[in-house]
Coordinates of C-alpha atoms in Angstrom, one line a residue:
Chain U
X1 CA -19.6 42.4 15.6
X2 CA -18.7 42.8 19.4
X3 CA -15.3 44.4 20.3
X4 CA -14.6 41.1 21.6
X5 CA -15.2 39.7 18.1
X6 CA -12.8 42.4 16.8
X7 CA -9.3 42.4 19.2
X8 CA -6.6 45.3 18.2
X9 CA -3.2 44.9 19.2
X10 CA -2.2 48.7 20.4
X11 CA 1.5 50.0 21.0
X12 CA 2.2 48.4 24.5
X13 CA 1.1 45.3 22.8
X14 CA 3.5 45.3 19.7
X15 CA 6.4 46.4 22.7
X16 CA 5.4 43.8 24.6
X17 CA 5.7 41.0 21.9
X18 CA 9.1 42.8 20.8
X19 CA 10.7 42.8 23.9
X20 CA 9.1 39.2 24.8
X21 CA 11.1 37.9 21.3
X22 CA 14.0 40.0 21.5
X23 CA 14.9 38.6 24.5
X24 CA 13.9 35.0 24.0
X25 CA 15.9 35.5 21.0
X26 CA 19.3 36.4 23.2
X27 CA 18.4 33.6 24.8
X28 CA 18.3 30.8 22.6
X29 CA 20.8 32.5 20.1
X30 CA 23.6 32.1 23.3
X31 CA 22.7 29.0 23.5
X32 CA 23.3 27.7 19.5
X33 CA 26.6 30.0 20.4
X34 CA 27.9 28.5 23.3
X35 CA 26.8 25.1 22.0
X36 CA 28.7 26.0 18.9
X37 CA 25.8 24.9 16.7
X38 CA 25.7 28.4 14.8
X39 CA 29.2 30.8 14.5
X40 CA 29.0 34.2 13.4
X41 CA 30.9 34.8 10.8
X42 CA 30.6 39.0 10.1
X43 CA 30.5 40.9 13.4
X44 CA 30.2 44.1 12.0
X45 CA 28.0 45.3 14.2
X46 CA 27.6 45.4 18.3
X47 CA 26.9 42.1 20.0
X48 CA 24.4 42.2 22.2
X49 CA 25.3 39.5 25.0
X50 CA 26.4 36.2 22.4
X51 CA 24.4 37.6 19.6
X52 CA 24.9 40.2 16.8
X53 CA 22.8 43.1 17.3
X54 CA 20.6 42.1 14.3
X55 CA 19.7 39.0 15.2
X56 CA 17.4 40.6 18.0
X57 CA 16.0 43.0 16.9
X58 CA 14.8 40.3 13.7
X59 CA 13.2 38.0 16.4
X60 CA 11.6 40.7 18.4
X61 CA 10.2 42.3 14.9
X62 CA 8.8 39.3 13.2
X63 CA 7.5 38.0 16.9
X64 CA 5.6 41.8 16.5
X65 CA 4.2 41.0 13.1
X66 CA 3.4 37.6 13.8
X67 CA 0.9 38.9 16.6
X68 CA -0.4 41.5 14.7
X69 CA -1.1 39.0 12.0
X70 CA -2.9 36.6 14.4
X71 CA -5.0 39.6 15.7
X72 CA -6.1 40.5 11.7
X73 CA -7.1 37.4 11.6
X74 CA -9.9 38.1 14.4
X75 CA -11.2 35.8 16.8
X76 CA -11.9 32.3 16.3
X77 CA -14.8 29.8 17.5
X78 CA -11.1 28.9 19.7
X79 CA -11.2 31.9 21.4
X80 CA -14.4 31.6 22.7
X81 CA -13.3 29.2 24.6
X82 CA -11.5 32.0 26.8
X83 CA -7.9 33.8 27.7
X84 CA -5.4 31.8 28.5
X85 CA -3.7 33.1 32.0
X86 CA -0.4 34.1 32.4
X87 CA 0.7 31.4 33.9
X88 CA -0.5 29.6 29.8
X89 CA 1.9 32.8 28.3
X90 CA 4.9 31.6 30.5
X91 CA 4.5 28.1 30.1
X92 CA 4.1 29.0 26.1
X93 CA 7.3 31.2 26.3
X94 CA 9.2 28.6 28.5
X95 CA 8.4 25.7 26.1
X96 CA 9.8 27.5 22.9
X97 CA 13.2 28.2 25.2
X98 CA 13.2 24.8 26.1
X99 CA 12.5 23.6 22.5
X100 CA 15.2 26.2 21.4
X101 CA 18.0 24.8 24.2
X102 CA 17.1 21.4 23.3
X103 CA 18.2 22.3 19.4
X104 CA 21.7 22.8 21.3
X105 CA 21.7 20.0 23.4
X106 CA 21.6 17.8 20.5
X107 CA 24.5 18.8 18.4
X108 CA 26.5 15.9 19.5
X109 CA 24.0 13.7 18.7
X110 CA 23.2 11.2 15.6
X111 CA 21.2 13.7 13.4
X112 CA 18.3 11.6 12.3
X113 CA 17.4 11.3 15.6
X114 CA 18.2 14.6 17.0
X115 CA 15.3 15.9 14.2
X116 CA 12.9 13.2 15.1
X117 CA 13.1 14.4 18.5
X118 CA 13.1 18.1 17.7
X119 CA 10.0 18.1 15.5
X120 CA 8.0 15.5 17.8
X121 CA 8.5 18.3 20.7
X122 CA 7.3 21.2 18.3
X123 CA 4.6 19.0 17.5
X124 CA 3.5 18.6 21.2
X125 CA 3.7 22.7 21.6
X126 CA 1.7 23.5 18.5
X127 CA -0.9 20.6 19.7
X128 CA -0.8 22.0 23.3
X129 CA -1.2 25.8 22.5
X130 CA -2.9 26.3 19.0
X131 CA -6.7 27.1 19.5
X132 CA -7.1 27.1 15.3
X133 CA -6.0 27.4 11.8
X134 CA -5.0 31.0 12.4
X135 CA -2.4 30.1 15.0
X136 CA -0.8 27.2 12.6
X137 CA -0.9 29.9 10.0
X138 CA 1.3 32.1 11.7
X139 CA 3.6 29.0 12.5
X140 CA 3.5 28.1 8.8
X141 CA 4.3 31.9 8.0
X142 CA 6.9 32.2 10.8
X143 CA 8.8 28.7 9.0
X144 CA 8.4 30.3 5.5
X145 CA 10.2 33.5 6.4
X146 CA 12.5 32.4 9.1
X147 CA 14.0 29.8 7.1
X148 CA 14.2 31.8 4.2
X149 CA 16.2 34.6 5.7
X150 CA 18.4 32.3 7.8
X151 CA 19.1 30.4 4.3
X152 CA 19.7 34.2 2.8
X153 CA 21.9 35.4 6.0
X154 CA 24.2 31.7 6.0
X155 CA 24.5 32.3 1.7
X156 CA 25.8 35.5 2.0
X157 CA 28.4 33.8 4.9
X158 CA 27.2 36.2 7.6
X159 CA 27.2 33.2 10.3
X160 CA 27.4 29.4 9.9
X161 CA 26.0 26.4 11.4
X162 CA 27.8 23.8 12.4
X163 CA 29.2 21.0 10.2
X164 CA 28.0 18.0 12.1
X165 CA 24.6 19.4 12.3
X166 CA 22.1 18.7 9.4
X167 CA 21.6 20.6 6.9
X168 CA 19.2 21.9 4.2
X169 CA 20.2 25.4 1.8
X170 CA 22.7 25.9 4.8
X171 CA 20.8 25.5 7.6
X172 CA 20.0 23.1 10.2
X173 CA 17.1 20.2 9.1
X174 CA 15.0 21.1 12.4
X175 CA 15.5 24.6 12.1
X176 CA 11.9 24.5 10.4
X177 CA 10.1 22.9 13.7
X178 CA 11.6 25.2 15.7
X179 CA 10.3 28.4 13.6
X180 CA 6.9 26.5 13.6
X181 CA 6.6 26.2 17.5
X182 CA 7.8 29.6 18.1
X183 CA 5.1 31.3 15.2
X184 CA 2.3 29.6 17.2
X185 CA 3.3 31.0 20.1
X186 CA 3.6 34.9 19.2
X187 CA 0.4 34.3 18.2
X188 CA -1.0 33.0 20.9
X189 CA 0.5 35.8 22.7
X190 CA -0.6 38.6 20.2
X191 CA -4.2 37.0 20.8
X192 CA -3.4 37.4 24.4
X193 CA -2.1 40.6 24.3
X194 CA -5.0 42.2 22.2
X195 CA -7.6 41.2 24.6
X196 CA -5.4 43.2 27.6
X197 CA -5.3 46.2 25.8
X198 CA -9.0 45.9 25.3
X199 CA -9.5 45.2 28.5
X200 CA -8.1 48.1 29.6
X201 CA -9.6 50.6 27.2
X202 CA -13.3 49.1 28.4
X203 CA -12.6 50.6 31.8
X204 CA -11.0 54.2 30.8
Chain J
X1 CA -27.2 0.9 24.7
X2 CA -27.0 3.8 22.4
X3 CA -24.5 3.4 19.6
X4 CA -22.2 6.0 21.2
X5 CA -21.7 3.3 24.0
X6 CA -21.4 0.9 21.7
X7 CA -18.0 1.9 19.2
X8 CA -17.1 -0.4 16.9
X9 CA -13.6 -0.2 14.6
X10 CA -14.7 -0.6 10.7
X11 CA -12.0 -1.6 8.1
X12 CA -10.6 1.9 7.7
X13 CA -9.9 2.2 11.5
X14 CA -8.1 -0.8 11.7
X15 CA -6.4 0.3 7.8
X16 CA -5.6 3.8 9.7
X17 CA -3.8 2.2 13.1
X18 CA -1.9 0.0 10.9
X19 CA -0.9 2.7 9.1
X20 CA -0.1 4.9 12.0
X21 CA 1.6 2.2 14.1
X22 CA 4.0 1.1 10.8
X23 CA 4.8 4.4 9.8
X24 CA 5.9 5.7 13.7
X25 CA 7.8 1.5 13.8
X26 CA 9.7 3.0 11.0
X27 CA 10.6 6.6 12.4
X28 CA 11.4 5.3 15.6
X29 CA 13.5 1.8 14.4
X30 CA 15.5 4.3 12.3
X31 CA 16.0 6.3 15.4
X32 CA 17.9 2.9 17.5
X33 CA 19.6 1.6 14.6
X34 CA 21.1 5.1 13.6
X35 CA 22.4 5.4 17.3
X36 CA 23.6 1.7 17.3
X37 CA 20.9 1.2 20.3
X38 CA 20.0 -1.9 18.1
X39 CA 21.3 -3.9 15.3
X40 CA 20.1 -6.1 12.9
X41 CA 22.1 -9.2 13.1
X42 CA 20.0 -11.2 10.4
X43 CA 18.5 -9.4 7.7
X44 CA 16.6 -12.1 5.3
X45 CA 14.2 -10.1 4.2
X46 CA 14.3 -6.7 2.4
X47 CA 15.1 -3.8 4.2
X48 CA 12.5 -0.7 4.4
X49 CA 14.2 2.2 5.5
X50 CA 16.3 1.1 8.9
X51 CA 14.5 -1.8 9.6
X52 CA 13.7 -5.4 8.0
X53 CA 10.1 -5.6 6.7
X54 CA 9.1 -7.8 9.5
X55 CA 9.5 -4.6 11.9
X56 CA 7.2 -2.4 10.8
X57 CA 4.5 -5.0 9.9
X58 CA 4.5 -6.4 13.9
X59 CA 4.1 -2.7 15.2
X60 CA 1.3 -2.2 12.6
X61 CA -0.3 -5.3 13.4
X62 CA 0.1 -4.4 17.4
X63 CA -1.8 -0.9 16.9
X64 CA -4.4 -2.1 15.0
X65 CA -4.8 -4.5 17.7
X66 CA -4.4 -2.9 20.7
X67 CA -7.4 -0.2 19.3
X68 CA -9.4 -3.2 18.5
X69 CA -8.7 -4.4 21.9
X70 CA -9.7 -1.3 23.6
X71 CA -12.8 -1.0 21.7
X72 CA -14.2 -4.0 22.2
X73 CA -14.0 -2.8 26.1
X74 CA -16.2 -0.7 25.2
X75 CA -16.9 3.1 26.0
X76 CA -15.8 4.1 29.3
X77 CA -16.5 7.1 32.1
X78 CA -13.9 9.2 30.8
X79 CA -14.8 8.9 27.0
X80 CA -18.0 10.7 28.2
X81 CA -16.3 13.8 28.6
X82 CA -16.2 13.9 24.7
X83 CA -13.9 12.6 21.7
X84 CA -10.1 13.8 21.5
X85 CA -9.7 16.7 18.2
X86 CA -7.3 15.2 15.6
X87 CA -4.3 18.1 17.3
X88 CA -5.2 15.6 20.5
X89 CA -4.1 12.7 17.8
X90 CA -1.3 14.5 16.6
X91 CA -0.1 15.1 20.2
X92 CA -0.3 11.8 21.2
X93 CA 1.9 10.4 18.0
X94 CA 4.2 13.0 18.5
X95 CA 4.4 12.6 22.1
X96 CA 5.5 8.5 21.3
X97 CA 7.8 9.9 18.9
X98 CA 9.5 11.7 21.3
X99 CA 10.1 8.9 23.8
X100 CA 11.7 7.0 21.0
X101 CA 13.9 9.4 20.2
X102 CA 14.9 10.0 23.7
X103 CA 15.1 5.9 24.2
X104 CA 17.9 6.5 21.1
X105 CA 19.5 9.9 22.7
X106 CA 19.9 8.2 26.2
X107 CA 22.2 5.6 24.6
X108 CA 26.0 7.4 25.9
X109 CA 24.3 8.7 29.6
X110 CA 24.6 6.9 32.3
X111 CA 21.8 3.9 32.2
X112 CA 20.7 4.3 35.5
X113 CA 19.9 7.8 34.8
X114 CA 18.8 6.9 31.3
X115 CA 16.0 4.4 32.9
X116 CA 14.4 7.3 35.4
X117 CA 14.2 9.6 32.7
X118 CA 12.3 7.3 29.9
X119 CA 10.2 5.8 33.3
X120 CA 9.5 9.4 34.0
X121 CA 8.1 10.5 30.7
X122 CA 6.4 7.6 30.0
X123 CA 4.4 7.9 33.2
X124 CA 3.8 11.7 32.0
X125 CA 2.2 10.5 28.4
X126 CA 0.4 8.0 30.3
X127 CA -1.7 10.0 32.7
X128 CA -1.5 12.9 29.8
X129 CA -3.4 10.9 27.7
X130 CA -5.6 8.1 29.5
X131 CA -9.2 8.3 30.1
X132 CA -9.2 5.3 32.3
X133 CA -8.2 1.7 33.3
X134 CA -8.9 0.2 30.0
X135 CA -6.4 2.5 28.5
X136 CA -4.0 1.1 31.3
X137 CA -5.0 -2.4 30.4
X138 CA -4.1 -2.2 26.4
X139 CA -0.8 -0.1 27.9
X140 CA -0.1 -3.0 30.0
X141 CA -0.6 -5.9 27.2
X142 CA 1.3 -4.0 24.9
X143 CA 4.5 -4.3 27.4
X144 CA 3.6 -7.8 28.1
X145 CA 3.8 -9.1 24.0
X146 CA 5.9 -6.3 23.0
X147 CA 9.0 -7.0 25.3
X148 CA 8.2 -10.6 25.0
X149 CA 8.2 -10.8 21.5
X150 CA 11.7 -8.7 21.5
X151 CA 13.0 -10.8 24.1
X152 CA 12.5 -13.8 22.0
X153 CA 13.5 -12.5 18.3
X154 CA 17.0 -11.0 20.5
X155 CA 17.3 -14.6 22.2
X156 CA 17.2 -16.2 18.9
X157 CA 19.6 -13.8 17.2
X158 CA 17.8 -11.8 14.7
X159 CA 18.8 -8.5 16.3
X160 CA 20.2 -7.5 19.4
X161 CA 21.0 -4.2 21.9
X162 CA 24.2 -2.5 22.1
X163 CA 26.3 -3.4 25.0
X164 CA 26.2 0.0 26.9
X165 CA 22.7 -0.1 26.8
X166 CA 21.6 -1.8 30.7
X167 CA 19.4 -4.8 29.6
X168 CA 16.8 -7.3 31.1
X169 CA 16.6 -10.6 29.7
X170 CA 18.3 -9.6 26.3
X171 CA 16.1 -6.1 25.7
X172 CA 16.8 -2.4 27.1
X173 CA 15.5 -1.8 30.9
X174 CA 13.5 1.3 29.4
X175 CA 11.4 -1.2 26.9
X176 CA 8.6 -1.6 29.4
X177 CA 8.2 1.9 29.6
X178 CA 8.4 2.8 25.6
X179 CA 5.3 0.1 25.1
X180 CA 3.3 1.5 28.0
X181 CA 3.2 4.7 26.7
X182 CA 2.8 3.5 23.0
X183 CA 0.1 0.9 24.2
X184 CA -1.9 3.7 25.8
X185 CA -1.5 5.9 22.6
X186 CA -3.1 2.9 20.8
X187 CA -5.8 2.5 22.6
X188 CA -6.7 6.1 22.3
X189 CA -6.6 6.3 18.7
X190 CA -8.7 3.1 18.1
X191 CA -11.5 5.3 20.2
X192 CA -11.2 8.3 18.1
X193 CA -11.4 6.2 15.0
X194 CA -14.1 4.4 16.0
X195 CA -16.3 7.4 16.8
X196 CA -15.1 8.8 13.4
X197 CA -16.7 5.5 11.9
X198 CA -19.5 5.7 13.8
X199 CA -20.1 9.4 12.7
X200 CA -19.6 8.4 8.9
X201 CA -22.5 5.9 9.5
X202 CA -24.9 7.6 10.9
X203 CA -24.6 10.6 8.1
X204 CA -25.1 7.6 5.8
Chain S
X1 CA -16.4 28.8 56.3
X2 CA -17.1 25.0 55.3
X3 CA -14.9 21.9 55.8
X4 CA -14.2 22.3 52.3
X5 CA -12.4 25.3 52.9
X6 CA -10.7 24.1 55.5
X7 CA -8.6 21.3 54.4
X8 CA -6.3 19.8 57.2
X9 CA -3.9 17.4 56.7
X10 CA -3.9 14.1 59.2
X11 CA -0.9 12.0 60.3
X12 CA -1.5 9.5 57.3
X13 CA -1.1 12.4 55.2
X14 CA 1.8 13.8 56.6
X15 CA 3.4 10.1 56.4
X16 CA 2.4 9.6 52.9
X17 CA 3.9 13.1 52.0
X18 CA 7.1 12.2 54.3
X19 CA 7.0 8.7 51.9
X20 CA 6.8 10.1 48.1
X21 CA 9.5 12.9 49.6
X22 CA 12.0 10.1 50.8
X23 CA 11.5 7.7 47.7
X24 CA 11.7 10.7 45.0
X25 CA 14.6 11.9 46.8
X26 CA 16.3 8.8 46.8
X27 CA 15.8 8.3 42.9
X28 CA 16.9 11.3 42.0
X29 CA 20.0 11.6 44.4
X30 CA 20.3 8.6 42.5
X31 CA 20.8 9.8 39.4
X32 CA 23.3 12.4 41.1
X33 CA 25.6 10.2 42.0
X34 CA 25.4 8.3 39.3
X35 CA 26.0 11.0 36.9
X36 CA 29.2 12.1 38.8
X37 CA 26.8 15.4 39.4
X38 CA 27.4 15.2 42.8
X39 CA 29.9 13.6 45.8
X40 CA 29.5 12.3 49.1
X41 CA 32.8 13.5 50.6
X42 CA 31.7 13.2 54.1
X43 CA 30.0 9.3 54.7
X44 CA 29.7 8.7 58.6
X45 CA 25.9 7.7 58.1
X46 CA 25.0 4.3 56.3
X47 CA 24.0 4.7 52.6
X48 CA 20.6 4.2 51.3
X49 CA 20.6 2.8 48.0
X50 CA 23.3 5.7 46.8
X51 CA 22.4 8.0 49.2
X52 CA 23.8 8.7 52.7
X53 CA 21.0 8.3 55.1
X54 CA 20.5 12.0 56.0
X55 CA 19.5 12.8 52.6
X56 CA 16.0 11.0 52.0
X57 CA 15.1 12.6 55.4
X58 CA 15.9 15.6 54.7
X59 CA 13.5 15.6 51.3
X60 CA 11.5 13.3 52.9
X61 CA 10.5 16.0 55.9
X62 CA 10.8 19.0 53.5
X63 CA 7.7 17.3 51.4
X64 CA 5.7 16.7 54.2
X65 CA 6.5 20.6 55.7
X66 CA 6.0 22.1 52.3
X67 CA 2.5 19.9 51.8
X68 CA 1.4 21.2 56.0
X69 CA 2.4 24.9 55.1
X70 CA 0.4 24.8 51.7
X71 CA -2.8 23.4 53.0
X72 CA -2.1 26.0 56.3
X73 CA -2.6 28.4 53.4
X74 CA -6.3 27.3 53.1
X75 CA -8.3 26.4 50.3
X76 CA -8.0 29.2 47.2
X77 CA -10.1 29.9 44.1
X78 CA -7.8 27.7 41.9
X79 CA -8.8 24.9 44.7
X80 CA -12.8 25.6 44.2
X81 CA -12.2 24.4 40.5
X82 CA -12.3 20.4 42.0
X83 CA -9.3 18.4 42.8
X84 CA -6.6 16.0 41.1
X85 CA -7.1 12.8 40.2
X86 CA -4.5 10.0 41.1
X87 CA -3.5 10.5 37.3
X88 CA -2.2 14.0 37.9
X89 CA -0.5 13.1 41.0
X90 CA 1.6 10.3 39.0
X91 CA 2.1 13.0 36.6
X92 CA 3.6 15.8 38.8
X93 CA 5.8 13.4 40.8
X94 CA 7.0 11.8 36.9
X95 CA 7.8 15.5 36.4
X96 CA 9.7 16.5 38.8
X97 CA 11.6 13.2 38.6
X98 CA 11.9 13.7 35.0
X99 CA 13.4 17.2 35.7
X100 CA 15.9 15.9 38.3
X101 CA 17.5 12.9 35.6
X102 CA 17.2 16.2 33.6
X103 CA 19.8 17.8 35.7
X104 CA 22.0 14.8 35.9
X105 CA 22.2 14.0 32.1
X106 CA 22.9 17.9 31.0
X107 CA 26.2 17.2 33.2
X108 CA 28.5 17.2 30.3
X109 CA 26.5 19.4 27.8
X110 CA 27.3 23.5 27.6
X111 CA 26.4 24.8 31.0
X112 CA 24.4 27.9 29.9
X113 CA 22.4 25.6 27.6
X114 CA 21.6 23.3 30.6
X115 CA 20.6 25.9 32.9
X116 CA 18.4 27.6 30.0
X117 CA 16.9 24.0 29.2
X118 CA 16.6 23.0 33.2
X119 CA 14.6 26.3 34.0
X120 CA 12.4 26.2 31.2
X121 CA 11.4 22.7 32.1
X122 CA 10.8 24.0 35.7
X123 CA 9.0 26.9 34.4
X124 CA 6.7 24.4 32.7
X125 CA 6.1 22.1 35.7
X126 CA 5.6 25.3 37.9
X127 CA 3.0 26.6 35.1
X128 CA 1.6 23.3 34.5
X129 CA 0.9 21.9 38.1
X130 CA 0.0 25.2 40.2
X131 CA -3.3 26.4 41.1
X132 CA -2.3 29.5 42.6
X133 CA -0.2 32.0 44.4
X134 CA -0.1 30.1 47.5
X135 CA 1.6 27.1 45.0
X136 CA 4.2 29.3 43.9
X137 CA 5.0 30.3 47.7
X138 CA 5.4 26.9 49.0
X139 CA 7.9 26.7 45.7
X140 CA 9.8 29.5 46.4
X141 CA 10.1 28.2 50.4
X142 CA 11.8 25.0 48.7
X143 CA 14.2 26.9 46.5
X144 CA 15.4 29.3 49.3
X145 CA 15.5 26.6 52.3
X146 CA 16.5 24.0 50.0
X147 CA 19.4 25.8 48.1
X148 CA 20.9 27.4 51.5
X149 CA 20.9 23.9 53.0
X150 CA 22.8 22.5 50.0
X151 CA 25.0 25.3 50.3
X152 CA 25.5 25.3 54.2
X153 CA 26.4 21.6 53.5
X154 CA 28.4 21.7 50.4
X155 CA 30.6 24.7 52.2
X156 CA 30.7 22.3 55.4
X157 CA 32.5 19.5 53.0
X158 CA 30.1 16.7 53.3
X159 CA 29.2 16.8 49.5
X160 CA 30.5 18.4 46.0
X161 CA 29.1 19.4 42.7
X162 CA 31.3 18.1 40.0
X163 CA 33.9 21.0 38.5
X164 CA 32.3 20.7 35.2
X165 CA 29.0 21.7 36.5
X166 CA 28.6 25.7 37.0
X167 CA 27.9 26.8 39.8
X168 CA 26.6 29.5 42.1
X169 CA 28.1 29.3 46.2
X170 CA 29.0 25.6 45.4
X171 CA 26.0 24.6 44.1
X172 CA 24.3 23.5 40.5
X173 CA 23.3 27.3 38.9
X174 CA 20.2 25.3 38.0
X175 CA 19.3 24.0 41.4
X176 CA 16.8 26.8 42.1
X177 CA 14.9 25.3 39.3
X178 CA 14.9 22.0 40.8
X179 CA 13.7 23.1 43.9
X180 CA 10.9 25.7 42.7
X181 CA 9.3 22.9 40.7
X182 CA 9.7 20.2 43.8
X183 CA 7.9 22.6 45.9
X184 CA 4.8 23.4 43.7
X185 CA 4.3 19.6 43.3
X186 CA 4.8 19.1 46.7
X187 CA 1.7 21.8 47.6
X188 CA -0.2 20.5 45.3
X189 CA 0.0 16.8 46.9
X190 CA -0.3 17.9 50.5
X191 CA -4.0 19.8 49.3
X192 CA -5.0 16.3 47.6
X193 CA -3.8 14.5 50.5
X194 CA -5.7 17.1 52.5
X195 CA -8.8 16.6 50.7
X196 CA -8.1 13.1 50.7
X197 CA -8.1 12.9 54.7
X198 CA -11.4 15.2 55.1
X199 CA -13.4 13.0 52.7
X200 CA -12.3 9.6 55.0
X201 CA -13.4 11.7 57.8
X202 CA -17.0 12.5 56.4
X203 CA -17.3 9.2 55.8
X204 CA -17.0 8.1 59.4

């Protein structure tokens, strides 16, 4: 097996993913804040521009792991397709943002509808930037444990979301399209990522 | 003519576009009816979901015909460049979804505003998902007999549009623009069936 | 150096640029003033459609300076992968006026959410539609003449921004968006009218 066949995500890599979802984190976190679609409940820790200083670091952490996951799960007959550019990684990170603000936008509106639209859109960024199985794994995984500890964290009445928004366990109906979306992504860039660093250890 | 030119749609294609086109009817009649875009105003048959039965069965029976349509013209230039993957599929129902949803969400904005944007992204699905003029053709039918046929079930008072909502003849300014898009999805997924039909042959 | 690398851009081209510029402009100041988004305080010119006459030749001449500068640039790698087809044009002038209804219907939503939302759509059009550096230039141009114009003219009185719309020197916080977006498309169209002009004139 070629080293192409075999990417490795090294320490610049994981940083890069963390600080990559940390700070699309802050991002769409202030806007569920300023929308009012999510309230923190416990601040007993700093906040970190709208956010609480563990929301953050969760989003930069699990976008890490997802990555890393992606990159165990070695290239795919999609990969041989080639990289994607960067101009691909910020048109993936810009369509999660705008899939994430878009959550916001919609409090207002009649909730069927407001989750019809938001997992049609997650739909479309899965479509348009999975190259395999391994990418909607990580999408599927991101869901499973995103949900799961958003469901946890509103339970234990550390923050709230809205009462006109949707629920499900305490947390908003389209909350798993947006997890999916975004897992695809950090994978996507994990793949991306990988192949850099081996890149650059090819011409050391 | 080698069979590739020569697609033809088999009784599970046409079983699989009604399906498609019924089920989406459904999503997206839920979507107008829950944001008062539309309303029912005589209901003599059963209800399924949102809509009366007859809803679903006309948008069923409009996909399966519309990919009939477009496979009896026959394969064209840009079907060449090889068969759309089923995430291609999934893009294109989600990308209909979408516009039906925002149809719904655009109800409050202003309607001038409210026509650009659905014109907008409807011209966006449209060149995002043709192959050629015969796409445009089925796109273009499925305006003509969709808005007619709503212009003549609102005329005689079986449903009708909310009053906010700017109108032409009865039915929303934006409906051209909703069956274009859906038209040209249509078309598109009675090629992709077809091939798969003509695949399952041939291993036969 | 060929004729291929050497686009040039003919006074049909230049007119058609001028054309889409004026129309687009017109739609989406539209929208503008439609929305309440912005004001015409100052009306000693007669109105186009909602527009006072100064406006659609302003964008007008901006798109046909914006398309003479890109093809100026010359012909890049991106360029050497073959042109657009009249599908992709429809599809980056759909975007861009998608964008600008964008910016009118976020109006009344959270401010920080519609400047995340507008720039991430931007950041998609700019991702989606460039082929190049040289792309990104020409966008950048629009965004720094276009925004100091609008700010020149708001400060002079002749038009407003809404209060409810945030704001940076008078104008929309999310205008830079608009305009970085405008001017990649706007590149883009000037090289295919470029290419457009030399294939009439090998034809002769």
């Amino acid at each position: 097996m070629s080293d192409v066949d075999n990417p490795r995500l090294g320490a610049g890599g994981l940083a890069a993913l963390f600080a990559i979802g940390a700070s699309g984190g802050l991002i769409g976190d202030m806007c569920h804040v300023e929308a009012g679609t999510t309230v923190y409940l416990e601040e007993p820790l700093p906040n970190v521009w709208r956010s609480q200083l563990w929301f953050p670091l969760m989003v930069g952490s699990g976008t890490a792991a997802l990555g890393w996951i992606r990159v165990r799960f070695g290239a795919t007959e999609g990969d041989r397709a080639g990289g994607e550019s960067l101009g691909d990684a910020a048109a993936m990170i810009a369509s999660v943002l705008a899939l994430y603000a878009l959550t916001a936008i919609v409090r207002g509106e009649p909730q069927p509808v407001a989750i019809v639209l938001v997992y049609s859109v997650a739909a479309l960024i899965c479509s348009g930037f999975t190259r395999g199985p391994a990418e909607l794994g990580c999408g599927a995984l991101a869901a499973l444990f995103g949900v799961t500890a958003e469901i946890v964290l509103a339970g234990a009445g550390i923050f709230e979301y809205a009462d006109d928004v949707s629920q499900l366990a305490g947390v908003a109906a389209w909350l798993p399209g947006l997890y999916l979306a975004y897992g695809v992504v950090a994978a996507r860039l994990g793949m991306m990522l990988a192949r850099a660093d081996l890149r650059q250890n090819r011409t050391r």
